[in-house]
mmCIF file of C-alpha atoms in Angstrom:
data_model
loop_
_atom_site.group_PDB
_atom_site.id
_atom_site.type_symbol
_atom_site.label_atom_id
_atom_site.label_comp_id
_atom_site.label_asym_id
_atom_site.label_seq_id
_atom_site.Cartn_x
_atom_site.Cartn_y
_atom_site.Cartn_z
ATOM 1 C CA MET F 1251 -83.911 -74.491 -126.383
ATOM 2 C CA ARG F 1252 -82.887 -78.080 -125.377
ATOM 3 C CA ASP F 1253 -84.101 -79.383 -122.118
ATOM 4 C CA SER F 1254 -81.930 -81.909 -120.064
ATOM 5 C CA HIS F 1255 -82.255 -84.508 -122.981
ATOM 6 C CA ALA F 1256 -79.884 -82.665 -125.105
ATOM 7 C CA LEU F 1257 -76.988 -84.484 -124.143
ATOM 8 C CA SER F 1258 -78.567 -87.950 -125.554
ATOM 9 C CA ARG F 1259 -80.248 -86.742 -128.727
ATOM 10 C CA PRO F 1260 -79.182 -84.471 -131.647
ATOM 11 C CA ALA F 1261 -78.708 -80.871 -130.863
ATOM 12 C CA ARG F 1262 -81.390 -78.531 -132.203
ATOM 13 C CA TYR F 1263 -81.470 -75.048 -134.111
ATOM 14 C CA GLY F 1264 -81.525 -71.875 -131.986
ATOM 15 C CA GLY F 1265 -79.698 -72.893 -128.827
ATOM 16 C CA ALA F 1266 -78.061 -69.543 -128.067
ATOM 17 C CA ILE F 1267 -80.035 -67.191 -125.785
ATOM 18 C CA PHE F 1268 -81.470 -64.105 -127.129
ATOM 19 C CA LEU F 1269 -81.903 -61.691 -124.327
ATOM 20 C CA THR F 1270 -84.627 -59.155 -124.423
ATOM 21 C CA ALA F 1271 -85.033 -55.606 -122.937
ATOM 22 C CA LEU F 1272 -87.033 -57.192 -120.356
ATOM 23 C CA LEU F 1273 -84.561 -59.050 -118.572
ATOM 24 C CA CYS F 1274 -83.655 -57.792 -115.194
ATOM 25 C CA GLY F 1275 -80.499 -56.734 -114.000
ATOM 26 C CA SER F 1276 -78.632 -57.505 -111.006
ATOM 27 C CA PHE F 1277 -79.174 -59.104 -107.402
ATOM 28 C CA PRO F 1278 -80.428 -59.337 -104.811
ATOM 29 C CA ALA F 1279 -84.368 -59.644 -105.451
ATOM 30 C CA THR F 1280 -85.092 -57.577 -102.452
ATOM 31 C CA ALA F 1281 -83.844 -54.582 -104.618
ATOM 32 C CA GLN F 1282 -86.697 -55.232 -107.015
ATOM 33 C CA THR F 1283 -84.206 -56.714 -109.647
ATOM 34 C CA CYS F 1284 -83.204 -60.209 -110.600
ATOM 35 C CA PRO F 1285 -79.936 -61.732 -111.813
ATOM 36 C CA SER F 1286 -78.803 -61.260 -115.527
ATOM 37 C CA ARG F 1287 -76.895 -64.707 -114.666
ATOM 38 C CA TYR F 1288 -77.127 -66.716 -111.745
ATOM 39 C CA ALA F 1289 -74.240 -67.543 -109.422
ATOM 40 C CA PRO F 1290 -74.104 -69.139 -105.980
ATOM 41 C CA ARG F 1291 -74.641 -65.915 -104.089
ATOM 42 C CA ASP F 1292 -77.956 -65.288 -105.798
ATOM 43 C CA LEU F 1293 -79.704 -68.398 -104.457
ATOM 44 C CA SER F 1294 -80.596 -66.717 -100.975
ATOM 45 C CA GLY F 1295 -82.875 -64.115 -99.578
ATOM 46 C CA PRO F 1296 -86.634 -64.505 -98.697
ATOM 47 C CA ALA F 1297 -88.137 -67.557 -100.515
ATOM 48 C CA ALA F 1298 -91.073 -65.552 -101.906
ATOM 49 C CA GLU F 1299 -88.712 -62.868 -103.353
ATOM 50 C CA GLN F 1300 -86.476 -65.322 -105.008
ATOM 51 C CA ALA F 1301 -89.547 -67.041 -106.801
ATOM 52 C CA GLN F 1302 -90.618 -63.680 -108.246
ATOM 53 C CA CYS F 1303 -87.264 -63.953 -110.297
ATOM 54 C CA THR F 1304 -87.286 -67.797 -110.561
ATOM 55 C CA LEU F 1305 -90.663 -67.975 -111.857
ATOM 56 C CA ARG F 1306 -90.302 -65.324 -114.743
ATOM 57 C CA PRO F 1307 -92.027 -66.204 -117.651
ATOM 58 C CA VAL F 1308 -90.175 -67.971 -120.690
ATOM 59 C CA GLU F 1309 -90.606 -67.203 -124.126
ATOM 60 C CA ILE F 1310 -89.364 -68.853 -127.268
ATOM 61 C CA ARG F 1311 -85.785 -68.862 -127.819
ATOM 62 C CA ALA F 1312 -85.059 -68.692 -124.217
ATOM 63 C CA ALA F 1313 -85.816 -65.031 -123.796
ATOM 64 C CA VAL F 1314 -86.912 -64.440 -120.144
ATOM 65 C CA GLY F 1315 -89.610 -61.854 -118.902
ATOM 66 C CA PRO F 1316 -89.326 -59.376 -116.074
ATOM 67 C CA ARG F 1317 -89.474 -60.009 -112.417
ATOM 68 C CA LEU F 1318 -93.114 -61.022 -111.258
ATOM 69 C CA ALA F 1319 -95.067 -57.997 -109.469
ATOM 70 C CA SER F 1320 -96.234 -60.677 -107.298
ATOM 71 C CA LEU F 1321 -96.840 -64.448 -106.941
ATOM 72 C CA PRO F 1322 -100.084 -66.226 -107.437
ATOM 73 C CA PRO F 1323 -102.131 -66.326 -104.214
ATOM 74 C CA VAL F 1324 -101.407 -69.820 -103.047
ATOM 75 C CA LEU F 1325 -97.625 -69.712 -103.602
ATOM 76 C CA ALA F 1326 -97.633 -66.272 -102.041
ATOM 77 C CA SER F 1327 -99.092 -67.874 -98.909
ATOM 78 C CA LEU F 1328 -96.636 -70.775 -98.853
ATOM 79 C CA LEU F 1329 -93.367 -69.754 -99.735
ATOM 80 C CA GLY F 1330 -91.213 -69.093 -96.818
ATOM 81 C CA ARG F 1331 -93.481 -70.928 -94.510
ATOM 82 C CA SER F 1332 -93.112 -74.511 -92.756
ATOM 83 C CA VAL F 1333 -95.177 -76.934 -94.357
ATOM 84 C CA ASN F 1334 -98.302 -77.429 -92.776
ATOM 85 C CA VAL F 1335 -99.244 -80.869 -94.429
ATOM 86 C CA SER F 1336 -98.410 -84.031 -92.598
ATOM 87 C CA ARG F 1337 -97.081 -87.128 -94.080
ATOM 88 C CA GLU F 1338 -100.163 -89.142 -92.484
ATOM 89 C CA ALA F 1339 -102.517 -86.595 -94.411
ATOM 90 C CA LEU F 1340 -100.446 -86.985 -97.682
ATOM 91 C CA ARG F 1341 -100.502 -90.725 -97.305
ATOM 92 C CA ARG F 1342 -104.110 -90.847 -96.810
ATOM 93 C CA HIS F 1343 -104.513 -88.766 -100.246
ATOM 94 C CA LEU F 1344 -102.382 -91.198 -102.118
ATOM 95 C CA THR F 1345 -103.978 -94.391 -100.931
ATOM 96 C CA ALA F 1346 -107.451 -93.174 -101.761
ATOM 97 C CA ARG F 1347 -106.152 -92.201 -105.293
ATOM 98 C CA GLY F 1348 -103.966 -95.505 -105.522
ATOM 99 C CA ILE F 1349 -100.972 -93.412 -106.034
ATOM 100 C CA ASN F 1350 -97.610 -95.076 -104.997
ATOM 101 C CA GLU F 1351 -94.887 -93.117 -102.768
ATOM 102 C CA ALA F 1352 -92.588 -94.407 -105.389
ATOM 103 C CA ASP F 1353 -93.891 -92.554 -108.232
ATOM 104 C CA ILE F 1354 -94.012 -89.069 -106.678
ATOM 105 C CA GLY F 1355 -90.139 -89.090 -105.711
ATOM 106 C CA GLY F 1356 -89.749 -91.806 -103.541
ATOM 107 C CA PRO F 1357 -90.730 -92.731 -99.857
ATOM 108 C CA LEU F 1358 -92.192 -89.626 -97.795
ATOM 109 C CA ASP F 1359 -90.057 -90.663 -94.822
ATOM 110 C CA ARG F 1360 -86.934 -89.873 -96.559
ATOM 111 C CA PRO F 1361 -85.653 -86.436 -95.662
ATOM 112 C CA VAL F 1362 -84.976 -84.085 -98.882
ATOM 113 C CA ALA F 1363 -82.095 -81.381 -98.699
ATOM 114 C CA ALA F 1364 -83.037 -79.441 -101.878
ATOM 115 C CA ASP F 1365 -84.119 -75.907 -101.769
ATOM 116 C CA TYR F 1366 -85.691 -75.550 -105.242
ATOM 117 C CA PHE F 1367 -88.045 -77.422 -107.257
ATOM 118 C CA VAL F 1368 -87.178 -76.878 -110.825
ATOM 119 C CA ILE F 1369 -89.791 -77.139 -113.567
ATOM 120 C CA HIS F 1370 -88.601 -78.477 -117.031
ATOM 121 C CA ASP F 1371 -90.120 -79.484 -120.340
ATOM 122 C CA THR F 1372 -88.780 -82.235 -122.187
ATOM 123 C CA SER F 1373 -89.369 -80.581 -125.572
ATOM 124 C CA THR F 1374 -89.792 -84.107 -127.341
ATOM 125 C CA PRO F 1375 -90.467 -85.288 -129.879
ATOM 126 C CA ASN F 1376 -89.433 -82.568 -132.324
ATOM 127 C CA LEU F 1377 -91.963 -82.882 -134.901
ATOM 128 C CA VAL F 1378 -90.309 -80.597 -137.236
ATOM 129 C CA ARG F 1379 -92.860 -79.520 -139.697
ATOM 130 C CA ALA F 1380 -95.526 -82.153 -138.740
ATOM 131 C CA PRO F 1381 -98.341 -80.689 -136.966
ATOM 132 C CA ILE F 1382 -98.602 -81.245 -133.075
ATOM 133 C CA PRO F 1383 -101.171 -84.593 -132.734
ATOM 134 C CA ASP F 1384 -104.538 -84.031 -131.330
ATOM 135 C CA ASP F 1385 -104.253 -87.132 -129.068
ATOM 136 C CA ILE F 1386 -101.125 -85.675 -127.100
ATOM 137 C CA ASN F 1387 -103.323 -85.595 -124.130
ATOM 138 C CA GLU F 1388 -104.358 -89.357 -124.331
ATOM 139 C CA SER F 1389 -102.868 -92.495 -123.102
ATOM 140 C CA THR F 1390 -102.661 -93.663 -126.702
ATOM 141 C CA TRP F 1391 -100.042 -91.259 -127.660
ATOM 142 C CA PRO F 1392 -96.665 -93.181 -127.664
ATOM 143 C CA HIS F 1393 -94.759 -90.331 -125.872
ATOM 144 C CA ASN F 1394 -96.948 -90.519 -122.573
ATOM 145 C CA ARG F 1395 -95.069 -94.036 -121.868
ATOM 146 C CA LEU F 1396 -92.809 -93.099 -119.120
ATOM 147 C CA ARG F 1397 -90.997 -96.246 -119.054
ATOM 148 C CA THR F 1398 -88.786 -95.140 -122.010
ATOM 149 C CA HIS F 1399 -87.155 -92.426 -119.412
ATOM 150 C CA VAL F 1400 -86.109 -95.204 -116.832
ATOM 151 C CA GLY F 1401 -82.488 -94.698 -115.741
ATOM 152 C CA PHE F 1402 -82.483 -91.103 -117.262
ATOM 153 C CA GLN F 1403 -79.471 -89.288 -115.422
ATOM 154 C CA ARG F 1404 -80.354 -85.688 -115.516
ATOM 155 C CA ALA F 1405 -83.674 -85.471 -113.738
ATOM 156 C CA HIS F 1406 -85.445 -86.781 -110.788
ATOM 157 C CA ALA F 1407 -88.696 -87.243 -112.284
ATOM 158 C CA PHE F 1408 -91.039 -87.273 -115.322
ATOM 159 C CA VAL F 1409 -94.638 -86.502 -115.805
ATOM 160 C CA ASN F 1410 -96.831 -87.298 -118.842
ATOM 161 C CA ARG F 1411 -99.806 -85.370 -120.025
ATOM 162 C CA VAL F 1412 -102.417 -88.071 -118.741
ATOM 163 C CA GLY F 1413 -101.001 -87.232 -115.226
ATOM 164 C CA GLU F 1414 -98.871 -90.228 -114.473
ATOM 165 C CA SER F 1415 -95.216 -89.702 -113.238
ATOM 166 C CA LEU F 1416 -92.091 -91.790 -112.877
ATOM 167 C CA THR F 1417 -89.193 -91.453 -110.445
ATOM 168 C CA THR F 1418 -86.085 -91.859 -112.382
ATOM 169 C CA HIS F 1419 -83.964 -90.644 -108.991
ATOM 170 C CA ASP F 1420 -85.027 -90.178 -105.616
ATOM 171 C CA PHE F 1421 -85.906 -86.645 -104.304
ATOM 172 C CA ARG F 1422 -83.409 -87.131 -101.419
ATOM 173 C CA ALA F 1423 -80.885 -86.134 -104.100
ATOM 174 C CA ALA F 1424 -77.980 -88.069 -102.563
ATOM 175 C CA THR F 1425 -76.622 -88.118 -105.932
ATOM 176 C CA PRO F 1426 -76.509 -84.607 -107.691
ATOM 177 C CA ARG F 1427 -78.257 -84.962 -111.184
ATOM 178 C CA HIS F 1428 -76.938 -81.939 -112.858
ATOM 179 C CA GLY F 1429 -80.144 -81.114 -114.745
ATOM 180 C CA ILE F 1430 -79.437 -77.457 -115.769
ATOM 181 C CA LYS F 1431 -76.032 -75.730 -116.952
ATOM 182 C CA LEU F 1432 -75.701 -73.754 -113.761
ATOM 183 C CA GLU F 1433 -75.007 -76.942 -111.735
ATOM 184 C CA ASP F 1434 -72.546 -77.888 -114.570
ATOM 185 C CA ARG F 1435 -70.836 -74.469 -113.656
ATOM 186 C CA PHE F 1436 -71.006 -74.767 -110.185
ATOM 187 C CA PRO F 1437 -71.131 -78.287 -109.184
ATOM 188 C CA ALA F 1438 -71.668 -77.832 -105.642
ATOM 189 C CA LEU F 1439 -74.903 -76.221 -106.425
ATOM 190 C CA ALA F 1440 -76.346 -79.549 -107.596
ATOM 191 C CA ALA F 1441 -77.769 -80.881 -104.256
ATOM 192 C CA ARG F 1442 -79.843 -77.908 -103.724
ATOM 193 C CA PHE F 1443 -82.333 -78.511 -107.021
ATOM 194 C CA LEU F 1444 -84.865 -81.156 -107.810
ATOM 195 C CA HIS F 1445 -85.617 -81.532 -111.544
ATOM 196 C CA VAL F 1446 -89.170 -82.531 -112.607
ATOM 197 C CA GLU F 1447 -89.332 -83.208 -116.555
ATOM 198 C CA ASN F 1448 -92.850 -82.705 -118.129
ATOM 199 C CA ILE F 1449 -93.488 -84.330 -121.618
ATOM 200 C CA GLN F 1450 -94.255 -81.503 -124.159
ATOM 201 C CA PRO F 1451 -94.015 -81.893 -128.010
ATOM 202 C CA ARG F 1452 -92.484 -79.213 -130.203
ATOM 203 C CA ARG F 1453 -92.343 -78.411 -133.907
ATOM 204 C CA CYS F 1454 -90.400 -75.891 -136.095
ATOM 205 C CA ASP F 1455 -91.347 -72.381 -136.205
ATOM 206 C CA THR F 1456 -92.155 -72.348 -139.948
ATOM 207 C CA ALA F 1457 -93.611 -69.025 -140.005
ATOM 208 C CA THR F 1458 -90.433 -67.298 -139.433
ATOM 209 C CA VAL F 1459 -87.698 -69.686 -140.149
ATOM 210 C CA ARG F 1460 -86.559 -70.727 -143.537
ATOM 211 C CA ARG F 1461 -84.923 -74.073 -143.035
ATOM 212 C CA CYS F 1462 -86.335 -75.954 -140.069
ATOM 213 C CA CYS F 1463 -82.874 -78.314 -139.923
ATOM 214 C CA ARG F 1464 -79.376 -77.926 -141.079
ATOM 215 C CA PRO F 1465 -76.359 -79.751 -140.834
ATOM 216 C CA ASN F 1466 -74.513 -79.533 -137.233
ATOM 217 C CA PRO F 1467 -70.738 -78.328 -138.316
ATOM 218 C CA ARG F 1468 -69.739 -80.212 -135.166
ATOM 219 C CA ARG F 1469 -70.883 -83.444 -135.782
ATOM 220 C CA PRO F 1470 -71.050 -84.562 -139.543
ATOM 221 C CA GLY F 1471 -74.514 -86.605 -140.329
ATOM 222 C CA GLU F 1472 -76.354 -84.734 -137.831
ATOM 223 C CA MET F 1473 -78.990 -82.316 -138.461
ATOM 224 C CA ILE F 1474 -79.822 -79.350 -135.851
ATOM 225 C CA CYS F 1475 -83.619 -78.733 -136.154
ATOM 226 C CA ASN F 1476 -85.542 -75.872 -134.799
ATOM 227 C CA ASP F 1477 -88.077 -76.727 -132.230
ATOM 228 C CA ASN F 1478 -89.484 -73.279 -130.914
ATOM 229 C CA VAL F 1479 -93.013 -74.166 -131.216
ATOM 230 C CA ALA F 1480 -94.750 -75.785 -128.138
ATOM 231 C CA PRO F 1481 -98.466 -76.800 -127.918
ATOM 232 C CA THR F 1482 -100.937 -74.177 -126.534
ATOM 233 C CA PRO F 1483 -101.899 -74.593 -123.659
ATOM 234 C CA GLY F 1484 -98.385 -76.215 -122.642
ATOM 235 C CA PHE F 1485 -99.497 -78.803 -120.321
ATOM 236 C CA SER F 1486 -102.574 -80.583 -119.600
ATOM 237 C CA ASP F 1487 -104.621 -80.183 -116.573
ATOM 238 C CA PRO F 1488 -103.871 -83.718 -115.295
ATOM 239 C CA GLN F 1489 -99.978 -83.024 -115.858
ATOM 240 C CA LEU F 1490 -100.349 -79.719 -113.633
ATOM 241 C CA ASP F 1491 -102.232 -81.679 -111.098
ATOM 242 C CA ARG F 1492 -99.487 -84.273 -110.773
ATOM 243 C CA LEU F 1493 -96.912 -81.734 -110.854
ATOM 244 C CA ALA F 1494 -98.484 -80.190 -107.873
ATOM 245 C CA LEU F 1495 -98.397 -83.244 -106.068
ATOM 246 C CA LEU F 1496 -94.829 -83.807 -106.524
ATOM 247 C CA TYR F 1497 -94.069 -80.529 -105.350
ATOM 248 C CA VAL F 1498 -96.398 -80.966 -102.359
ATOM 249 C CA ALA F 1499 -94.528 -84.402 -101.468
ATOM 250 C CA ALA F 1500 -90.937 -82.750 -102.049
ATOM 251 C CA SER F 1501 -91.759 -79.840 -99.767
ATOM 252 C CA VAL F 1502 -93.476 -82.455 -96.947
ATOM 253 C CA ARG F 1503 -90.122 -84.354 -97.345
ATOM 254 C CA ARG F 1504 -88.074 -80.888 -96.820
ATOM 255 C CA GLY F 1505 -90.160 -79.458 -94.056
ATOM 256 C CA GLN F 1506 -90.717 -76.156 -95.742
ATOM 257 C CA TRP F 1507 -91.987 -75.407 -99.025
ATOM 258 C CA LEU F 1508 -89.525 -75.410 -101.937
ATOM 259 C CA ILE F 1509 -88.913 -72.783 -104.098
ATOM 260 C CA PRO F 1510 -90.325 -73.422 -107.718
ATOM 261 C CA ALA F 1511 -88.068 -72.401 -110.540
ATOM 262 C CA PHE F 1512 -88.237 -72.577 -114.395
ATOM 263 C CA HIS F 1513 -85.419 -74.209 -115.938
ATOM 264 C CA ALA F 1514 -84.799 -71.446 -118.517
ATOM 265 C CA VAL F 1515 -84.752 -68.785 -115.911
ATOM 266 C CA LEU F 1516 -81.894 -70.588 -113.674
ATOM 267 C CA ASP F 1517 -79.823 -70.824 -116.909
ATOM 268 C CA VAL F 1518 -80.444 -67.402 -117.867
ATOM 269 C CA GLY F 1519 -77.432 -65.599 -119.583
ATOM 270 C CA ILE F 1520 -75.366 -69.027 -120.169
ATOM 271 C CA ALA F 1521 -74.605 -69.595 -123.668
ATOM 272 C CA ASP F 1522 -76.898 -72.287 -125.464
ATOM 273 C CA ALA F 1523 -79.132 -72.277 -122.587
ATOM 274 C CA HIS F 1524 -82.535 -73.893 -122.742
ATOM 275 C CA ASP F 1525 -86.119 -72.602 -123.399
ATOM 276 C CA ASP F 1526 -88.262 -74.449 -121.059
ATOM 277 C CA PRO F 1527 -90.976 -74.762 -119.792
ATOM 278 C CA GLN F 1528 -92.793 -73.206 -122.765
ATOM 279 C CA ASN F 1529 -96.606 -71.943 -122.355
ATOM 280 C CA PHE F 1530 -96.514 -72.769 -118.590
ATOM 281 C CA ASP F 1531 -99.307 -71.352 -116.915
ATOM 282 C CA LEU F 1532 -98.295 -70.297 -113.381
ATOM 283 C CA GLY F 1533 -101.845 -68.966 -112.478
ATOM 284 C CA GLN F 1534 -103.379 -72.279 -113.434
ATOM 285 C CA TRP F 1535 -100.805 -74.355 -111.733
ATOM 286 C CA ASP F 1536 -101.244 -72.271 -108.509
ATOM 287 C CA GLY F 1537 -104.771 -72.942 -108.530
ATOM 288 C CA ARG F 1538 -104.308 -76.616 -108.921
ATOM 289 C CA LEU F 1539 -101.810 -76.721 -106.043
ATOM 290 C CA GLY F 1540 -104.484 -74.548 -104.118
ATOM 291 C CA ALA F 1541 -107.030 -77.441 -104.777
ATOM 292 C CA LEU F 1542 -104.867 -80.210 -104.102
ATOM 293 C CA LEU F 1543 -103.919 -78.910 -100.610
ATOM 294 C CA ARG F 1544 -107.737 -78.372 -99.808
ATOM 295 C CA GLU F 1545 -108.199 -82.049 -100.510
ATOM 296 C CA ILE F 1546 -105.178 -83.259 -98.667
ATOM 297 C CA GLY F 1547 -106.006 -80.976 -95.569
ATOM 298 C CA GLY F 1548 -103.251 -78.684 -95.821
ATOM 299 C CA ALA F 1549 -105.238 -75.545 -97.414
ATOM 300 C CA PRO F 1550 -103.217 -72.411 -96.942
#
C-alpha cells in the first residue's frame, strides 16, 4: 500500500497484507521456494536464485506471486557475475547524453557496499476518485518535478516519468536509509539496500470499494484513502531507461551486479506492508537494460 512516503503523509486504506495461495513457503531459494517472511538469514545464496524470489510479481493489496521460474535473459546473464562495464565507458555514455553523475546516485569513483537494488513506486499523488491524468508522462505534470523530494530521508534516488532522476542520498549508503520495513525490524541490514523511488500516481479502486476514504481511528481529523489502482503500464519507457542507468551505475560502483528486488516482496509477511511497485513490467525493463548495456559497450 504505502511506500516510504507513508511516514510523511496521511495513512491510506488497505495497509494490511492479503497473502494468497501463490505465496512461496520457506527459504533457501535453491529449494525452489521463497520466504514467507524475510529475515537476515534469507539474504544469501546465489544471486540469480535470490532474484527469482525478490522479483516476484506484486499485485494490489500487497499480494505477491510465486517464485519466478526463470529470470529474463539480460538479468540471467548478469547476476552472480562481476561487472564488465568500466567507469570510463559509463562516463563517456553520460557525457554524450549530458547526464551528471550526481543525478544517478553520486560520483562513480565512490564505492558502493550494498547488495540489493530495491525498486519502489511513490504511490503519489492519490487521486482518490479522479481519473489518472493523460499527461503523467509529460514534463508539464506537476508531480514530475523532482525538486520536491530533496532531503527525503528514506530513499537514495527518485526517477520521474520523463526519465529524469534526483539523488537524495549517495549510493555509497554511508548513512542507512531504512526504506523498507524489513530494515526497521533488522537495522543492521540497512547498508545492504539501495532504494530508488519511481513516480507513480494511484487512485481508489471504485469498482470494489464502497467508500474510498474513512476516518483514521488513530489520528483524529485524518482520512485513510484507498489507493489500489495504478496506471497501466505502470511506468514509462524513459522512466525504465533511467532506472536501468541507475542500476548500472550502482553495480559499476559495487563491482558486481546488484540483486534487483521489489519493495513489497522484501516486506512480505510484515503487517501494514507496502504494495509497490505496481504494474512493473520486468521483461520490458530487462530489455531496456540490455539496450543500455549495448550502448555503453558492456553487452552481456
